Short mmCIF file of C-alpha atoms and ligand atoms in Angstrom, two decimals:
data_model
loop_
_atom_site.label_atom_id
_atom_site.label_comp_id
_atom_site.label_asym_id
_atom_site.label_seq_id
_atom_site.Cartn_x
_atom_site.Cartn_y
_atom_site.Cartn_z
CA UNK A 1 49.26 -33.27 -31.48
CA UNK A 2 52.68 -34.76 -30.80
CA UNK A 3 54.42 -37.26 -33.04
CA UNK A 4 57.30 -39.55 -32.04
CA UNK A 5 59.57 -41.13 -34.63
CA UNK A 6 61.48 -43.90 -32.84
CA UNK A 7 64.12 -45.51 -35.05
CA UNK A 8 67.22 -47.69 -35.07
CA UNK A 9 70.00 -47.50 -37.62
CA UNK A 10 73.41 -49.02 -38.30
CA UNK A 11 74.92 -46.61 -40.83
CA UNK A 12 72.53 -43.64 -40.71
CA UNK A 13 70.16 -44.13 -43.64
CA UNK A 14 67.14 -44.72 -41.41
CA UNK A 15 68.03 -41.61 -39.43
CA UNK A 16 68.20 -39.56 -42.64
CA UNK A 17 64.80 -40.85 -43.75
CA UNK A 18 63.28 -40.26 -40.30
CA UNK A 19 64.62 -36.70 -40.44
CA UNK A 20 62.99 -36.16 -43.82
CA UNK A 21 59.67 -37.37 -42.46
CA UNK A 22 59.99 -35.06 -39.46
CA UNK A 23 60.79 -32.07 -41.67
CA UNK A 24 57.58 -32.60 -43.66
CA UNK A 25 55.21 -33.05 -40.73
CA UNK A 26 53.60 -30.05 -39.06
CA UNK A 27 53.51 -29.62 -35.29
CA UNK A 28 55.80 -31.14 -32.71
CA UNK A 29 57.68 -34.15 -34.06
CA UNK A 30 60.40 -35.74 -31.89
CA UNK A 31 63.07 -38.00 -33.36
CA UNK A 32 64.51 -40.61 -31.02
CA UNK A 33 67.42 -42.91 -31.79
CA UNK A 34 66.54 -46.06 -29.83
CA UNK A 35 70.19 -46.98 -29.40
CA UNK A 36 70.83 -43.77 -27.43
CA UNK A 37 67.37 -43.50 -25.81
CA UNK A 38 65.72 -46.91 -25.64
CA UNK A 39 62.74 -45.78 -23.56
CA UNK A 40 61.14 -42.58 -24.86
CA UNK A 41 57.87 -41.58 -23.10
CA UNK A 42 55.48 -43.20 -25.58
CA UNK A 43 52.38 -42.28 -23.57
CA UNK A 44 53.03 -38.57 -24.26
CA UNK A 45 52.50 -38.97 -28.02
CA UNK A 46 49.37 -39.04 -30.17
CA UNK A 47 51.15 -40.81 -33.03
CA UNK A 48 54.25 -43.04 -32.93
CA UNK A 49 56.21 -44.12 -36.01
CA UNK A 50 58.60 -46.95 -35.15
CA UNK A 51 61.08 -48.60 -37.45
CA UNK A 52 64.61 -49.53 -38.38
CA UNK A 53 66.86 -51.01 -40.98
CA UNK A 54 67.08 -54.67 -42.01
CA UNK A 55 70.25 -56.79 -41.98
CA UNK A 56 70.15 -60.43 -43.09
CA UNK A 57 66.37 -60.32 -42.83
CA UNK A 58 66.31 -58.93 -39.29
CA UNK A 59 65.38 -55.49 -38.05
CA UNK A 60 67.78 -53.72 -35.69
CA UNK A 61 67.35 -55.35 -32.25
CA UNK A 62 66.58 -52.03 -30.52
CA UNK A 63 63.28 -51.88 -32.41
CA UNK A 64 62.11 -55.28 -31.16
CA UNK A 65 63.11 -54.43 -27.60
CA UNK A 66 61.28 -51.09 -27.76
CA UNK A 67 58.09 -52.75 -29.03
CA UNK A 68 58.21 -55.43 -26.33
CA UNK A 69 58.90 -53.00 -23.49
CA UNK A 70 56.23 -50.47 -24.54
CA UNK A 71 53.42 -52.76 -25.63
CA UNK A 72 50.84 -51.23 -23.31
CA UNK A 73 51.58 -47.61 -24.28
CA UNK A 74 51.85 -48.47 -27.98
CA UNK A 75 48.48 -50.20 -28.03
CA UNK A 76 46.97 -47.09 -26.40
CA UNK A 77 48.12 -44.75 -29.19
CA UNK A 78 48.21 -44.60 -32.99
CA UNK A 79 51.23 -46.44 -34.44
CA UNK A 80 52.79 -46.77 -37.88
CA UNK A 81 55.64 -49.23 -38.53
CA UNK A 82 58.38 -48.86 -41.12
CA UNK A 83 61.54 -50.54 -42.36
CA UNK A 84 64.52 -49.28 -44.31
CA UNK A 85 65.78 -51.99 -46.63
CA UNK A 86 66.84 -52.69 -50.20
CA UNK A 87 64.43 -55.47 -51.13
CA UNK A 88 61.50 -54.82 -53.46
CA UNK A 89 57.93 -54.15 -52.37
CA UNK A 90 56.92 -57.82 -52.04
CA UNK A 91 60.01 -59.01 -50.15
CA UNK A 92 60.01 -55.77 -48.19
CA UNK A 93 56.42 -56.49 -47.16
CA UNK A 94 57.44 -59.95 -46.00
CA UNK A 95 60.26 -58.42 -43.97
CA UNK A 96 57.81 -56.07 -42.25
CA UNK A 97 55.56 -59.02 -41.41
CA UNK A 98 58.48 -61.00 -40.02
CA UNK A 99 60.01 -58.24 -37.92
CA UNK A 100 57.23 -56.68 -35.86
CA UNK A 101 55.12 -58.51 -33.29
CA UNK A 102 51.69 -59.65 -34.45
CA UNK A 103 49.81 -57.49 -31.94
CA UNK A 104 51.55 -54.39 -33.31
CA UNK A 105 50.97 -55.29 -36.97
CA UNK A 106 47.27 -55.75 -36.19
CA UNK A 107 47.11 -52.47 -34.27
CA UNK A 108 49.17 -50.31 -36.69
CA UNK A 109 47.42 -47.81 -38.96
CA UNK A 110 50.15 -48.30 -41.60
CA UNK A 111 53.13 -50.39 -42.70
CA UNK A 112 55.79 -48.66 -44.77
CA UNK A 113 58.87 -49.84 -46.67
CA UNK A 114 60.81 -46.61 -47.13
CA UNK A 115 63.62 -48.20 -49.15
CA UNK A 116 67.24 -47.78 -48.27
CA UNK A 117 70.79 -46.93 -49.19
CA UNK A 118 74.32 -48.24 -48.80
CA UNK A 119 77.52 -46.25 -48.84
CA UNK A 120 79.83 -49.08 -49.73
CA UNK A 121 83.06 -47.42 -48.60
CA UNK A 122 81.60 -46.80 -45.11
CA UNK A 123 80.67 -50.44 -44.46
CA UNK A 124 82.56 -52.46 -41.90
CA UNK A 125 84.65 -55.22 -43.46
CA UNK A 126 82.22 -58.03 -42.63
CA UNK A 127 79.26 -56.09 -44.07
CA UNK A 128 81.26 -55.20 -47.16
CA UNK A 129 82.06 -58.87 -47.75
CA UNK A 130 78.39 -59.85 -47.29
CA UNK A 131 77.29 -57.16 -49.74
CA UNK A 132 79.84 -58.31 -52.30
CA UNK A 133 79.26 -62.04 -51.94
CA UNK A 134 75.51 -62.21 -51.24
CA UNK A 135 74.08 -59.14 -52.94
CA UNK A 136 76.82 -58.81 -55.59
CA UNK A 137 77.02 -55.12 -54.74
CA UNK A 138 80.34 -53.31 -54.51
CA UNK A 139 79.43 -49.66 -54.99
CA UNK A 140 77.08 -47.09 -53.46
CA UNK A 141 73.34 -47.70 -53.80
CA UNK A 142 70.38 -45.45 -53.04
CA UNK A 143 66.79 -46.50 -53.44
CA UNK A 144 64.84 -44.42 -50.95
CA UNK A 145 61.11 -44.53 -51.68
CA UNK A 146 59.67 -41.04 -52.02
CA UNK A 147 56.20 -42.51 -52.54
CA UNK A 148 56.35 -44.34 -49.22
CA UNK A 149 57.52 -41.18 -47.47
CA UNK A 150 54.58 -39.36 -49.10
CA UNK A 151 52.24 -42.09 -47.85
CA UNK A 152 53.52 -41.70 -44.27
CA UNK A 153 53.02 -37.93 -44.42
CA UNK A 154 49.49 -38.31 -45.83
CA UNK A 155 48.47 -40.92 -43.25
CA UNK A 156 49.90 -39.07 -40.26
CA UNK A 157 48.47 -35.70 -41.28
CA UNK A 158 45.06 -37.28 -41.78
CA UNK A 159 45.25 -38.61 -38.21
CA UNK A 160 46.55 -35.40 -36.65
CA UNK A 161 44.04 -33.38 -38.65
CA UNK A 162 46.65 -31.03 -40.08
CA UNK A 163 46.72 -29.96 -43.73
C1 FMN B 1 75.51 -56.43 -44.68
C2 FMN B 1 74.16 -55.95 -45.14
C3 FMN B 1 73.06 -56.80 -45.07
C4 FMN B 1 71.80 -56.35 -45.54
N1 FMN B 1 70.73 -57.21 -45.49
C5 FMN B 1 69.54 -56.81 -46.00
C6 FMN B 1 68.43 -57.71 -46.03
O1 FMN B 1 68.48 -58.84 -45.56
N2 FMN B 1 67.28 -57.26 -46.59
C7 FMN B 1 67.16 -56.00 -47.12
O2 FMN B 1 66.11 -55.67 -47.66
N3 FMN B 1 68.19 -55.11 -47.08
C8 FMN B 1 69.37 -55.49 -46.52
N4 FMN B 1 70.41 -54.60 -46.46
C9 FMN B 1 70.20 -53.21 -46.88
C10 FMN B 1 69.95 -52.27 -45.66
O3 FMN B 1 68.80 -52.64 -44.95
C11 FMN B 1 69.80 -50.82 -46.18
O4 FMN B 1 71.03 -50.44 -46.74
C12 FMN B 1 69.36 -49.84 -45.13
O5 FMN B 1 68.96 -48.63 -45.78
C13 FMN B 1 70.44 -49.52 -44.12
O6 FMN B 1 69.96 -48.58 -43.20
P1 FMN B 1 70.83 -48.01 -41.97
O7 FMN B 1 71.99 -47.26 -42.57
O8 FMN B 1 69.87 -47.11 -41.26
O9 FMN B 1 71.25 -49.16 -41.12
C14 FMN B 1 71.65 -55.02 -46.02
C15 FMN B 1 72.76 -54.17 -46.04
C16 FMN B 1 74.00 -54.62 -45.60
C17 FMN B 1 75.18 -53.66 -45.64
#
């Protein structure tokens, strides 16, 4: 069984989370940054996890483009969708619903909000201003959801049949 984790990130949190998921899954698990490799060979995988971070309510554009371009291959395999964000479960759920195409949400075996993090000092000026003015945040934040990562691991291992 082969697993693909296809992700998009702005500052690296989604990549860190994707790496943690990979490290906990048995078998071959390939991580692909969609900004560097927008067209991984989806048809070669038994399970695909696709996701990215949310900015101003929108997922990274590479994720949308990947889903559109690979609709046929994605519908032919098992897919889980995830977002990295800082909103709570309810708003996070809304953001998942708003950021993946309907056909994929219907097809997906799971939807996951893995939480997120911000390293304030690393933000570009415009993002720093948005965080300060809109979110009233001006220091580092980390709220990665271990329970959602656990849920991904449980769901994927139940599909791949591994313990
Ligand atoms: C400028 C800015 C805007 C953001 N907008 C949202 C948002 O609309 N909704 C949300 O839940 N999180 C929002 N976040 C939080 C990010 O989604 C979160 O920090 C995520 O983990 C970043 O992942 P990345 O480093 O992989 O890009 C925002 C963060 C920044 C810096």
